[in-house]
Coordinates of C-alpha atoms in Angstrom, one line a residue:
X1 CA -0.3 0.1 0.2
X2 CA 3.1 1.9 0.2
X3 CA 4.7 4.0 3.4
X4 CA 2.1 4.1 5.7
X5 CA 0.1 7.7 7.1
X6 CA 0.1 9.2 10.5
X7 CA -2.5 9.4 12.6
X8 CA -5.0 11.9 12.2
X9 CA -7.4 13.9 14.5
X10 CA -9.6 11.5 15.5
X11 CA -7.2 8.2 14.8
X12 CA -4.6 9.1 17.2
X13 CA -2.3 6.8 19.3
X14 CA -4.6 3.4 19.2
X15 CA -3.8 2.0 15.9
X16 CA 0.0 0.5 14.8
X17 CA 1.1 -1.7 11.3
X18 CA 0.0 -2.3 8.1
X19 CA -3.7 -3.0 7.2
X20 CA -3.8 -6.6 5.0
X21 CA -4.0 -6.8 1.9
X22 CA -4.4 -10.3 -1.3
X23 CA -6.9 -13.0 -1.0
X24 CA -6.1 -16.4 0.8
X25 CA -5.1 -19.7 -1.0
X26 CA -7.9 -20.4 -2.4
X27 CA -8.3 -16.7 -4.3
X28 CA -10.9 -15.9 -1.9
X29 CA -11.0 -12.8 -0.5
X30 CA -10.9 -11.7 3.4
X31 CA -11.9 -9.6 5.5
X32 CA -15.8 -8.3 7.4
X33 CA -18.7 -6.7 5.8
X34 CA -21.0 -3.8 7.7
X35 CA -23.8 -4.4 5.0
X36 CA -25.9 -1.9 6.9
X37 CA -25.0 1.8 7.8
X38 CA -25.9 5.1 6.5
X39 CA -22.5 7.2 6.6
X40 CA -24.4 10.3 4.9
X41 CA -27.3 10.2 7.3
X42 CA -27.0 14.1 8.6
X43 CA -28.1 15.1 5.1
X44 CA -31.2 13.3 5.4
X45 CA -34.8 14.4 7.4
X46 CA -34.0 17.5 6.1
X47 CA -30.6 18.2 7.6
X48 CA -31.0 18.5 11.2
X49 CA -32.0 15.5 12.4
X50 CA -28.2 13.6 12.8
X51 CA -25.9 16.3 13.7
X52 CA -22.4 16.2 12.8
X53 CA -20.7 15.6 9.2
X54 CA -18.9 13.0 8.4
X55 CA -15.8 14.3 7.0
X56 CA -15.0 18.8 6.3
X57 CA -12.7 20.2 4.6
X58 CA -12.4 22.8 7.4
X59 CA -11.4 19.7 9.8
X60 CA -12.8 18.1 12.3
X61 CA -13.7 20.8 14.1
X62 CA -16.3 21.9 12.1
X63 CA -17.2 17.9 11.4
X64 CA -17.8 16.9 14.9
X65 CA -19.9 19.9 16.2
X66 CA -23.8 19.6 17.0
X67 CA -26.0 21.1 15.8
X68 CA -27.3 24.7 16.4
X69 CA -30.7 24.4 18.4
X70 CA -29.1 21.5 20.7
X71 CA -26.9 24.6 22.4
X72 CA -26.4 25.3 25.6
X73 CA -27.8 22.1 27.5
X74 CA -29.5 19.8 24.6
X75 CA -33.1 20.9 25.8
X76 CA -34.4 21.1 22.2
X77 CA -32.8 17.6 21.5
X78 CA -36.9 16.9 20.9
X79 CA -35.6 13.9 18.7
X80 CA -34.3 12.1 21.5
X81 CA -36.6 13.0 23.3
X82 CA -39.0 11.5 21.8
X83 CA -37.5 8.4 20.6
X84 CA -35.8 7.7 24.2
X85 CA -37.7 9.1 26.9
X86 CA -35.8 11.7 29.3
X87 CA -35.5 15.5 28.6
X88 CA -32.8 14.9 26.3
X89 CA -30.3 17.7 27.7
X90 CA -27.0 17.1 27.1
X91 CA -23.5 18.4 26.6
X92 CA -23.8 20.1 23.1
X93 CA -19.8 20.0 22.8
X94 CA -18.2 17.8 20.3
X95 CA -14.8 18.6 19.4
X96 CA -12.2 18.1 21.4
X97 CA -14.6 17.1 24.5
X98 CA -17.2 14.6 23.6
X99 CA -18.4 14.4 26.6
X100 CA -21.9 13.0 26.0
X101 CA -21.4 12.1 22.6
X102 CA -20.8 10.6 20.3
X103 CA -22.6 8.0 22.3
X104 CA -23.9 4.2 22.3
X105 CA -27.2 5.6 23.3
X106 CA -27.3 9.2 21.5
X107 CA -29.4 8.4 18.3
X108 CA -28.7 12.2 16.7
X109 CA -24.9 12.4 16.6
X110 CA -22.7 11.7 14.1
X111 CA -20.6 8.1 14.6
X112 CA -19.4 8.1 11.1
X113 CA -16.4 10.1 11.0
X114 CA -14.0 8.8 8.4
X115 CA -11.0 8.9 11.2
X116 CA -13.8 6.2 12.7
X117 CA -13.9 4.2 9.8
X118 CA -10.5 4.1 8.3
X119 CA -10.3 2.5 12.3
X120 CA -12.9 -0.5 10.8
X121 CA -10.7 -1.0 8.2
X122 CA -7.1 -0.9 9.6
X123 CA -9.4 -3.8 12.2
X124 CA -10.4 -6.0 9.2
X125 CA -13.5 -4.7 7.5
X126 CA -13.3 -4.9 3.4
X127 CA -17.5 -3.5 2.8
X128 CA -18.9 -1.4 3.8
X129 CA -22.4 -1.0 2.0
X130 CA -23.0 3.1 2.6
X131 CA -27.4 3.0 2.8
X132 CA -28.1 6.5 1.0
X133 CA -31.3 7.1 3.9
X134 CA -34.4 10.1 4.3
X135 CA -37.5 9.6 5.3
X136 CA -39.6 12.4 4.1
X137 CA -42.4 12.6 6.1
X138 CA -40.1 12.5 9.7
X139 CA -38.3 15.7 8.1
X140 CA -41.6 17.4 7.0
X141 CA -43.0 16.4 10.7
X142 CA -39.6 17.3 12.8
X143 CA -39.2 21.1 14.2
X144 CA -35.9 21.8 12.8
X145 CA -34.5 21.7 9.0
X146 CA -33.2 23.7 6.7
X147 CA -33.9 22.3 3.6
X148 CA -37.0 20.5 1.8
X149 CA -38.1 16.9 2.3
X150 CA -38.0 15.5 -1.1
X151 CA -36.9 12.3 -0.9
X152 CA -34.7 11.6 -4.0
X153 CA -32.7 15.1 -3.5
X154 CA -31.6 14.2 -0.3
X155 CA -30.5 10.6 -1.9
X156 CA -29.2 12.5 -4.4
X157 CA -26.7 15.0 -2.6
X158 CA -25.7 12.2 0.0
X159 CA -24.4 9.8 -3.1
X160 CA -22.2 13.2 -4.3
X161 CA -21.1 13.4 -0.4
X162 CA -19.9 9.6 -0.5
X163 CA -18.2 10.7 -3.8
X164 CA -16.7 14.0 -2.4
X165 CA -15.7 12.1 0.6
X166 CA -13.4 9.9 -1.1
X167 CA -11.8 12.1 -3.1
X168 CA -10.7 14.1 0.3
X169 CA -9.6 10.6 1.6
X170 CA -7.6 10.7 -1.9
X171 CA -6.1 14.2 -0.9
X172 CA -4.8 12.4 2.3
X173 CA -3.0 9.4 0.4
X174 CA -1.1 11.3 -2.8
X175 CA -4.3 11.9 -5.0
X176 CA -7.0 10.3 -7.0
X177 CA -7.5 6.4 -6.9
X178 CA -5.3 6.5 -3.9
X179 CA -7.3 6.6 -0.9
X180 CA -8.2 3.5 1.4
X181 CA -12.0 4.2 0.7
X182 CA -13.4 3.3 -2.8
X183 CA -16.8 3.2 -3.8
X184 CA -17.2 -0.1 -6.0
X185 CA -20.6 -0.6 -8.4
X186 CA -19.3 -4.3 -9.6
X187 CA -17.9 -7.4 -7.7
X188 CA -14.9 -7.6 -9.8
X189 CA -14.4 -4.1 -8.7
X190 CA -14.6 -4.9 -5.3
X191 CA -12.9 -8.0 -5.6
X192 CA -9.9 -5.7 -6.9
X193 CA -10.3 -3.0 -4.1
X194 CA -9.9 -5.6 -1.4
X195 CA -7.0 -7.9 -3.0
X196 CA -5.1 -4.2 -2.7
X197 CA -6.0 -3.8 1.0
X198 CA -8.5 -1.8 0.9
X199 CA -12.3 -0.6 1.3
X200 CA -15.0 -1.8 -0.9
X201 CA -17.6 1.0 0.0
X202 CA -21.8 -0.1 -2.2
X203 CA -24.2 2.3 -2.1
X204 CA -27.4 1.4 -1.6
X205 CA -30.7 3.0 -1.1
X206 CA -33.3 2.4 2.3
X207 CA -36.0 5.3 2.0
X208 CA -39.9 4.8 2.7
X209 CA -40.9 6.7 -1.2
X210 CA -38.3 5.6 -3.6
X211 CA -38.6 7.7 -6.9
X212 CA -42.2 9.2 -5.6
X213 CA -43.9 6.3 -5.0
X214 CA -46.0 7.1 -2.1
X215 CA -49.3 5.6 -1.8
X216 CA -53.0 8.5 -0.2
X217 CA -55.6 6.4 0.6
X218 CA -54.1 3.3 -1.0
X219 CA -54.4 5.1 -4.5
X220 CA -50.5 4.5 -6.0
X221 CA -48.8 8.1 -6.5
X222 CA -46.1 6.9 -9.1
X223 CA -46.7 4.5 -12.4
X224 CA -44.2 2.2 -13.9
X225 CA -42.6 4.6 -16.2
X226 CA -41.8 6.3 -12.6
X227 CA -40.2 3.4 -11.8
X228 CA -37.9 2.8 -14.6
X229 CA -36.6 6.5 -14.6
X230 CA -35.6 6.0 -10.7
X231 CA -34.3 2.5 -11.0
X232 CA -32.5 4.2 -14.1
X233 CA -31.2 7.2 -12.3
X234 CA -30.1 5.4 -8.8
X235 CA -28.3 2.9 -11.5
X236 CA -26.2 5.6 -12.6
X237 CA -25.7 7.3 -8.9
X238 CA -24.0 3.7 -8.6
X239 CA -26.4 2.3 -6.6
X240 CA -26.7 -1.5 -6.4
X241 CA -28.7 -2.5 -3.5
X242 CA -32.0 -1.1 -2.0
X243 CA -35.0 -1.3 0.1
X244 CA -38.4 -0.9 -1.7
X245 CA -40.0 0.1 1.4
X246 CA -39.0 1.0 4.8
X247 CA -41.3 2.3 7.9
X248 CA -44.6 3.3 6.1
X249 CA -46.2 1.3 3.2
X250 CA -45.8 2.4 0.2
X251 CA -46.6 2.4 -3.8
X252 CA -44.9 -1.1 -3.7
X253 CA -45.4 -2.7 -0.3
X254 CA -46.3 -3.4 2.6
X255 CA -43.6 -2.8 5.2
X256 CA -43.0 -4.7 8.4
X257 CA -44.3 -2.7 11.6
X258 CA -41.9 -1.1 14.5
X259 CA -42.6 -2.0 18.3
X260 CA -42.6 0.6 21.0
X261 CA -43.2 3.6 21.7
X262 CA -41.2 4.5 18.2
X263 CA -43.7 2.4 17.3
X264 CA -46.5 4.4 17.4
X265 CA -45.1 7.4 16.3
X266 CA -44.2 5.6 13.2
X267 CA -47.7 4.7 12.7
X268 CA -49.0 8.3 13.3
X269 CA -46.4 9.1 10.6
X270 CA -48.4 6.6 8.7
X271 CA -51.2 7.9 8.9
X272 CA -49.8 11.5 8.1
X273 CA -48.2 9.4 5.1
X274 CA -51.0 8.0 3.4
X275 CA -53.6 8.0 4.6
X276 CA -54.0 5.2 6.8
X277 CA -53.3 3.7 10.0
X278 CA -51.5 0.1 9.3
X279 CA -53.6 -2.3 8.9
X280 CA -53.2 -5.9 10.2
X281 CA -54.7 -9.4 9.6
X282 CA -53.9 -13.1 11.0
X283 CA -50.6 -14.8 9.5
X284 CA -50.7 -17.2 6.9
X285 CA -48.0 -19.4 8.0
X286 CA -45.5 -19.6 10.4
X287 CA -44.2 -15.7 9.9
X288 CA -45.2 -12.7 11.5
X289 CA -44.6 -8.9 11.5
X290 CA -43.1 -7.5 14.9
X291 CA -45.7 -6.7 16.9
X292 CA -46.9 -2.9 16.7
X293 CA -45.9 -1.0 18.8
X294 CA -49.1 0.1 21.6
X295 CA -47.0 2.3 24.3
X296 CA -47.7 6.0 23.6
X297 CA -46.0 8.5 22.1
X298 CA -47.4 12.1 23.6
X299 CA -45.4 13.9 21.2
X300 CA -45.9 12.2 18.0
X301 CA -49.4 11.3 19.0
X302 CA -50.0 15.5 19.2
X303 CA -49.7 15.8 15.4
X304 CA -52.6 13.6 14.6
X305 CA -55.3 15.4 13.8
X306 CA -58.4 16.1 16.7
X307 CA -61.0 13.5 17.0
X308 CA -57.9 10.5 15.6
X309 CA -56.4 8.1 17.4
X310 CA -54.2 5.5 16.8
X311 CA -56.0 1.8 16.4
X312 CA -55.7 -1.2 19.0
X313 CA -54.6 -4.1 17.0
X314 CA -55.7 -7.5 17.6
X315 CA -52.7 -9.9 19.5
X316 CA -53.8 -12.9 17.3
X317 CA -53.4 -10.6 14.1
X318 CA -50.0 -10.4 13.5
X319 CA -49.4 -9.3 10.1
X320 CA -49.6 -6.5 7.8
X321 CA -52.8 -6.6 5.4
X322 CA -50.4 -5.0 2.3
X323 CA -48.0 -7.2 0.3
X324 CA -45.5 -6.7 -2.5
X325 CA -48.3 -5.1 -5.7
X326 CA -48.2 -5.1 -8.7
X327 CA -46.0 -1.7 -8.5
X328 CA -44.1 -3.1 -6.5
X329 CA -43.4 -6.5 -8.7
X330 CA -42.7 -4.4 -11.3
X331 CA -40.1 -2.9 -9.6
X332 CA -38.7 -6.4 -8.3
X333 CA -38.2 -7.5 -11.1
X334 CA -36.8 -4.2 -12.4
X335 CA -34.3 -4.7 -10.2
X336 CA -33.6 -8.4 -11.4
X337 CA -33.1 -6.5 -14.5
X338 CA -30.4 -4.4 -13.4
X339 CA -28.7 -6.7 -11.8
X340 CA -29.3 -5.2 -8.7
X341 CA -29.7 -6.8 -4.9
X342 CA -33.1 -6.6 -3.0
X343 CA -32.9 -5.8 0.5
X344 CA -36.4 -8.1 2.5
X345 CA -35.8 -6.7 5.7
X346 CA -38.7 -3.6 6.7
X347 CA -40.7 -5.3 4.3
X348 CA -44.4 -7.3 5.7
X349 CA -43.8 -10.8 5.7
X350 CA -46.8 -10.9 2.8
X351 CA -44.5 -8.9 1.0
X352 CA -41.3 -10.6 1.2
X353 CA -43.1 -14.1 0.8
X354 CA -44.1 -12.7 -2.1
X355 CA -40.1 -11.5 -3.5
X356 CA -38.9 -14.7 -2.2
X357 CA -41.1 -17.1 -4.5
X358 CA -40.5 -14.7 -7.5
X359 CA -36.4 -14.8 -6.9
X360 CA -37.5 -18.8 -6.7
X361 CA -39.2 -19.0 -9.8
X362 CA -36.2 -16.9 -12.0
X363 CA -33.6 -18.6 -9.3
X364 CA -32.4 -15.2 -8.6
X365 CA -29.8 -15.0 -5.7
X366 CA -29.5 -10.6 -5.4
X367 CA -31.7 -11.0 -1.8
X368 CA -29.8 -9.6 1.2
X369 CA -30.7 -8.7 4.8
X370 CA -28.7 -6.9 6.3
X371 CA -29.8 -5.7 9.5
X372 CA -32.0 -8.7 11.4
X373 CA -35.5 -7.4 10.4
X374 CA -37.2 -10.1 8.5
X375 CA -38.9 -13.1 10.1
X376 CA -35.8 -15.3 10.9
X377 CA -37.9 -18.5 9.9
X378 CA -36.9 -17.0 5.8
X379 CA -32.8 -17.1 6.8
X380 CA -32.7 -21.0 4.6
X381 CA -35.2 -19.1 1.6
X382 CA -32.5 -16.7 1.0
X383 CA -29.5 -19.2 1.8
X384 CA -31.3 -21.9 -0.7
X385 CA -31.5 -19.2 -3.4
X386 CA -27.7 -17.8 -2.8
X387 CA -28.3 -14.6 -0.7
X388 CA -26.3 -12.8 2.3
X389 CA -27.4 -12.8 5.6
X390 CA -26.2 -10.4 7.8
X391 CA -27.2 -9.5 12.2
X392 CA -27.8 -6.4 13.4
X393 CA -25.0 -5.5 15.8
X394 CA -26.4 -6.6 18.8
X395 CA -24.7 -6.9 22.2
X396 CA -22.3 -10.0 21.9
X397 CA -23.4 -12.1 24.2
X398 CA -26.9 -11.4 22.3
X399 CA -24.7 -11.7 18.8
X400 CA -22.9 -14.4 19.2
X401 CA -26.0 -16.9 20.1
X402 CA -28.0 -15.8 16.8
X403 CA -25.0 -16.5 15.0
X404 CA -24.7 -20.0 16.8
X405 CA -28.0 -20.6 16.1
X406 CA -27.7 -20.5 12.4
X407 CA -24.2 -21.2 12.5
X408 CA -25.6 -25.0 10.9
X409 CA -27.2 -23.4 7.8
X410 CA -23.8 -21.3 7.3
X411 CA -22.1 -24.5 7.2
X412 CA -24.5 -26.7 5.1
X413 CA -24.7 -23.6 2.1
X414 CA -20.6 -22.8 2.6
X415 CA -21.6 -18.6 3.7
X416 CA -20.0 -16.3 6.0
X417 CA -21.7 -14.2 8.2
X418 CA -22.3 -10.1 8.0
X419 CA -23.1 -7.5 10.6
X420 CA -25.1 -4.4 10.1
X421 CA -23.9 -1.4 12.1
X422 CA -26.8 0.6 10.8
X423 CA -24.8 3.7 13.1
X424 CA -26.8 6.6 12.1
X425 CA -29.7 4.9 11.7
X426 CA -31.6 5.9 15.5
X427 CA -31.4 2.5 16.4
X428 CA -29.3 2.2 19.4
X429 CA -26.0 0.0 20.0
X430 CA -24.6 -2.3 22.0
X431 CA -23.8 -0.9 25.6
X432 CA -21.4 -1.2 27.8
X433 CA -20.6 -4.2 29.4
X434 CA -18.5 -3.3 32.4
X435 CA -14.2 -3.4 32.9
X436 CA -15.6 -6.4 35.9
X437 CA -17.5 -8.2 33.1
X438 CA -16.3 -11.9 32.3
X439 CA -14.5 -12.2 29.0
X440 CA -14.2 -7.9 29.1
X441 CA -11.9 -7.3 26.8
X442 CA -8.5 -6.1 27.0
X443 CA -6.0 -3.6 25.3
X444 CA -4.3 -3.4 23.2
X445 CA -5.7 -6.7 21.2
X446 CA -4.6 -8.3 17.6
X447 CA -6.7 -8.0 14.5
X448 CA -8.4 -10.7 12.9
X449 CA -5.7 -11.0 10.3
X450 CA -2.9 -10.5 13.1
X451 CA -2.1 -7.5 10.6
X452 CA -2.9 -4.1 13.4
X453 CA -2.6 -4.2 17.0
X454 CA -5.1 -1.5 18.5
X455 CA -5.3 0.0 21.7
X456 CA -8.0 2.4 23.5
X457 CA -9.6 4.9 20.8
X458 CA -8.8 8.6 21.0
X459 CA -10.2 11.9 19.3
X460 CA -9.5 15.1 20.5
X461 CA -9.5 14.9 24.7
X462 CA -11.6 11.2 24.7
X463 CA -10.7 8.0 24.9
X464 CA -12.9 5.2 24.2
X465 CA -13.2 1.8 26.2
X466 CA -15.5 -1.0 24.6
X467 CA -16.1 -2.1 28.2
X468 CA -17.1 1.2 30.2
X469 CA -18.7 2.9 26.9
X470 CA -20.2 0.4 24.6
X471 CA -20.2 0.8 20.6
X472 CA -20.5 4.4 20.5
X473 CA -19.1 5.3 17.2
X474 CA -17.9 3.4 14.3
X475 CA -14.2 3.3 15.2
X476 CA -15.0 0.8 17.9
X477 CA -16.5 -1.6 15.7
X478 CA -13.1 -3.7 15.8
X479 CA -13.4 -3.5 19.8
X480 CA -17.4 -5.1 19.7
X481 CA -15.4 -7.8 17.4
X482 CA -12.9 -8.1 19.6
X483 CA -15.9 -9.1 22.1
X484 CA -17.4 -11.3 20.6
X485 CA -14.6 -13.4 20.2
X486 CA -14.1 -13.4 23.6
X487 CA -17.6 -14.1 24.2
X488 CA -18.3 -16.3 22.0
X489 CA -15.1 -18.2 20.5
X490 CA -13.0 -17.5 17.6
X491 CA -15.8 -19.3 15.2
X492 CA -18.1 -16.6 15.5
X493 CA -15.6 -14.9 14.1
X494 CA -14.1 -16.4 12.3
X495 CA -17.6 -17.2 9.7
X496 CA -17.5 -12.7 10.3
X497 CA -14.4 -12.7 8.7
X498 CA -15.9 -14.9 5.3
X499 CA -18.7 -12.4 5.3
X500 CA -17.4 -9.8 2.4
X501 CA -16.6 -13.2 0.5
X502 CA -20.4 -14.3 0.7
X503 CA -21.4 -10.9 0.2
X504 CA -19.5 -10.6 -3.1
X505 CA -20.4 -13.6 -4.3
X506 CA -24.3 -13.3 -3.9
X507 CA -23.7 -9.8 -6.1
X508 CA -21.5 -11.6 -8.3
X509 CA -24.0 -14.0 -9.1
X510 CA -26.8 -11.7 -9.3
X511 CA -24.9 -10.2 -12.2
X512 CA -24.0 -13.1 -13.9
X513 CA -28.2 -14.1 -14.1
X514 CA -29.8 -14.4 -17.0
X515 CA -33.3 -14.6 -17.6
X516 CA -34.1 -18.1 -19.2
X517 CA -36.0 -19.0 -22.2
X518 CA -39.3 -19.4 -21.4
X519 CA -40.7 -22.2 -23.2
X520 CA -44.0 -21.6 -22.5
X521 CA -44.5 -18.7 -24.2
X522 CA -46.8 -19.2 -26.8
X523 CA -47.8 -22.3 -26.4
X524 CA -50.6 -24.3 -28.1
X525 CA -52.8 -24.6 -24.4
X526 CA -55.6 -26.9 -24.1
X527 CA -57.4 -27.6 -21.2
X528 CA -60.2 -29.3 -19.3
X529 CA -62.0 -26.0 -19.7
X530 CA -63.0 -23.3 -19.6
X531 CA -65.0 -20.4 -17.7
X532 CA -67.1 -18.9 -19.9
X533 CA -68.3 -14.6 -19.8
X534 CA -69.5 -12.6 -22.2
X535 CA -66.8 -9.9 -21.5
X536 CA -63.7 -11.3 -20.7
X537 CA -62.3 -14.5 -21.9
X538 CA -60.6 -16.8 -19.6
X539 CA -59.0 -19.4 -22.3
X540 CA -56.3 -21.6 -21.4
X541 CA -54.6 -19.4 -23.8
X542 CA -54.2 -16.1 -21.7
X543 CA -52.3 -18.5 -19.1
X544 CA -49.0 -18.3 -21.7
X545 CA -49.7 -14.9 -23.7
X546 CA -47.2 -13.3 -21.1
X547 CA -49.9 -10.5 -19.7
X548 CA -49.8 -11.4 -16.2
X549 CA -53.8 -8.8 -16.8
X550 CA -55.2 -11.9 -18.4
X551 CA -55.7 -15.5 -16.8
X552 CA -57.2 -18.8 -17.3
X553 CA -59.5 -19.7 -15.5
X554 CA -61.7 -23.4 -15.2
X555 CA -64.7 -24.4 -14.1
X556 CA -65.8 -24.6 -10.5
X557 CA -64.8 -28.0 -9.5
X558 CA -61.7 -30.5 -8.8
X559 CA -59.8 -32.7 -10.7
X560 CA -59.1 -30.2 -14.0
X561 CA -56.4 -29.9 -16.1
X562 CA -54.7 -27.5 -18.1
X563 CA -51.7 -29.4 -21.3
X564 CA -49.4 -26.9 -23.7
X565 CA -47.6 -28.4 -26.6
X566 CA -43.9 -26.7 -26.7
X567 CA -44.0 -27.0 -30.5
X568 CA -40.7 -29.4 -30.2
X569 CA -39.5 -31.2 -27.6
X570 CA -36.9 -29.3 -24.9
X571 CA -35.3 -31.1 -21.0
X572 CA -37.8 -29.6 -18.9
X573 CA -36.8 -28.7 -15.4
X574 CA -38.3 -26.1 -13.9
X575 CA -41.5 -24.4 -13.8
X576 CA -44.1 -22.0 -12.3
X577 CA -47.6 -21.4 -11.6
X578 CA -48.2 -17.9 -10.5
X579 CA -52.0 -18.3 -9.3
X580 CA -54.6 -15.9 -9.2
X581 CA -56.6 -15.9 -6.3
X582 CA -58.4 -19.3 -7.3
X583 CA -55.1 -21.6 -6.7
X584 CA -55.2 -25.9 -6.0
X585 CA -53.8 -27.2 -3.2
X586 CA -53.1 -30.4 -4.6
X587 CA -51.5 -30.8 -8.0
X588 CA -49.0 -32.2 -10.1
X589 CA -46.8 -31.7 -13.5
X590 CA -46.8 -34.1 -15.9
X591 CA -44.2 -34.5 -19.2
X592 CA -44.5 -36.1 -22.6
X593 CA -42.6 -36.9 -25.4
X594 CA -45.2 -37.3 -27.6
X595 CA -48.3 -36.7 -26.2
X596 CA -50.1 -39.7 -25.2
X597 CA -47.2 -41.3 -22.2
X598 CA -47.0 -39.5 -19.5
X599 CA -44.7 -39.4 -16.6
X600 CA -45.4 -37.1 -13.3
X601 CA -42.1 -35.3 -12.7
X602 CA -43.4 -33.3 -9.2
X603 CA -46.3 -32.5 -7.6
X604 CA -47.7 -31.6 -4.0
X605 CA -50.2 -31.9 -1.6
X606 CA -49.8 -28.6 0.1
X607 CA -50.0 -25.6 -2.3
X608 CA -50.8 -22.3 -1.2
X609 CA -51.8 -19.7 -4.1
X610 CA -49.4 -17.0 -4.7
X611 CA -45.9 -17.9 -7.0
X612 CA -45.1 -21.5 -7.0
X613 CA -42.0 -23.1 -8.4
X614 CA -41.8 -27.2 -9.6
X615 CA -38.2 -27.9 -9.6
X616 CA -37.3 -31.4 -10.7
X617 CA -34.4 -33.4 -13.0
X618 CA -34.6 -32.0 -16.6
X619 CA -36.1 -34.5 -19.1
X620 CA -37.6 -34.7 -22.6
X621 CA -40.6 -33.0 -22.9
X622 CA -42.5 -31.9 -26.0
X623 CA -45.5 -31.9 -23.8
X624 CA -46.5 -30.3 -20.8
X625 CA -50.0 -31.4 -18.7
X626 CA -51.0 -29.8 -15.2
X627 CA -52.8 -31.9 -13.6
X628 CA -55.3 -30.4 -10.3
X629 CA -57.2 -32.3 -8.6
X630 CA -57.9 -30.4 -5.1
X631 CA -59.1 -26.7 -5.1
X632 CA -57.5 -24.4 -3.0
X633 CA -61.0 -22.0 -2.5
X634 CA -64.7 -22.4 -3.4
X635 CA -64.0 -21.7 -7.4
X636 CA -62.1 -23.2 -9.6
X637 CA -58.4 -23.2 -10.3
X638 CA -57.1 -19.8 -12.7
X639 CA -53.7 -19.0 -13.6
X640 CA -51.7 -15.9 -14.7
X641 CA -49.1 -17.5 -16.2
X642 CA -47.2 -20.6 -16.7
X643 CA -43.0 -20.2 -17.1
X644 CA -41.5 -23.7 -18.1
X645 CA -37.5 -23.8 -17.9
X646 CA -35.2 -26.2 -18.8
X647 CA -33.5 -25.7 -14.8

């Protein structure tokens, strides 16, 4: 990497040795991955919710100072009061004393100063996902702001500033391309950056109204053209992963709820944004959304119109009624076409289930769970697709417990593990375990790769110790990993050290994915029956016309069939059935080369509608027949589209 640079403000006297370079003997990159962080969140929510900057050309004193309204004693730190209780009071002085912030439980102060990120890199981190984040409603209702609340305007600014920070760091290391902070736009670039010992930075998006796709009273405020233009713009900015919904239901999908007082406050925001509160129903499967926050949030509730109150919810109705909308599915498929990765955290289980169905129907691996916000019962489906999972930056005991719970799955699929720090994400971070806690971190310690020796981190007049301060800012990520090692053992850290490779495997497989040829497109279709309607055709060919707005529907009785002539003999190993509401619980897929002699390739007795994918050992067939045995509804069987692929 060239000569070692002198330590800068924020990185003093606490890290010695050269960051490791290269790959292992198998050609795999090494290092940790933070799959969920918000470096530029101070530019979000109107610019005054997160105080302080990740960098400033004027220096650390300008970067690490509090919001003006927090002076002299934090009395107007209103968001702290809303989300964390208390009176929000604190010493607003940052540099050089840092008496009260950053801290593990301070939700409104900068935790991603660039020199602190540098310490994490020197401690072995090699991938960082910078999620560009904002929320227009939070911006509009928060009392202090210095700019407008348009979400896409904020996303553009945060992307620009991330590139500006790269240039700022480059300037310290000799010019363009010389610094350790490298924004990458494909997995090959990332691998090259990591092989040279640098930090690969991936841009993501976590916002509530992407492309302006909010909904008001369940009416979408965007269309397909907006989605296409928005995805193209984000891709051009370098964004390669994103959430389709976050906190509030939008025109694309329903969200996974928040709990406690914060959940109540967000439900208020949901109403202010959309005109409706969250709506729940009984869950159809073992997965469920978080329980809705029922605790009072007076600071938020007073924003409701007179006479409007947050509703109560039945305890046995834990699922959001809103799943993935048709526009949402269009966006999902648009991301697949652009080789982008989709974040399923924050999606309702109903929306997540449909997303996984869509990805499984196409064998698309680009699915991420980056900070413990999906139902854990989805974990194996994510790994089965080739996706990647990271855990929120919990305290070491809780992190180790969850890592061990899923360790056998990672062994089975041969994957590493990640963490999502969610720094600047208003979430809270590991509290101190105490200097006398069992297996406390001892300083100095050596990084996992062995290349760096790390002592307590010092900035200005403040020195942080993970044991007594907790994970106060990003520079303490290596200390937290050392705490995990001491509490949980080397095996957990080893899985984390394989995280960068597994993340890049998912990304690379997404880039290499190519949609298979649909052998059923335009095939000759016949059926045992077709529902008659004087205004709409439900003929068999409607199931293979490439239009999800049309469908084939049978008579309202069991024991029906749909048959396709593919026109020539092909290897067939995958069949997808996109059901309308009338679905089959018991059905089978039969194959034939001559249309006379049939064999069953696949069958089920547990169909539940939605989008089903049947995979089996590929076999030659010109003719395919789906034999429907038992109905799941009082109606017949109805399919929007049938897909047939070789594998």
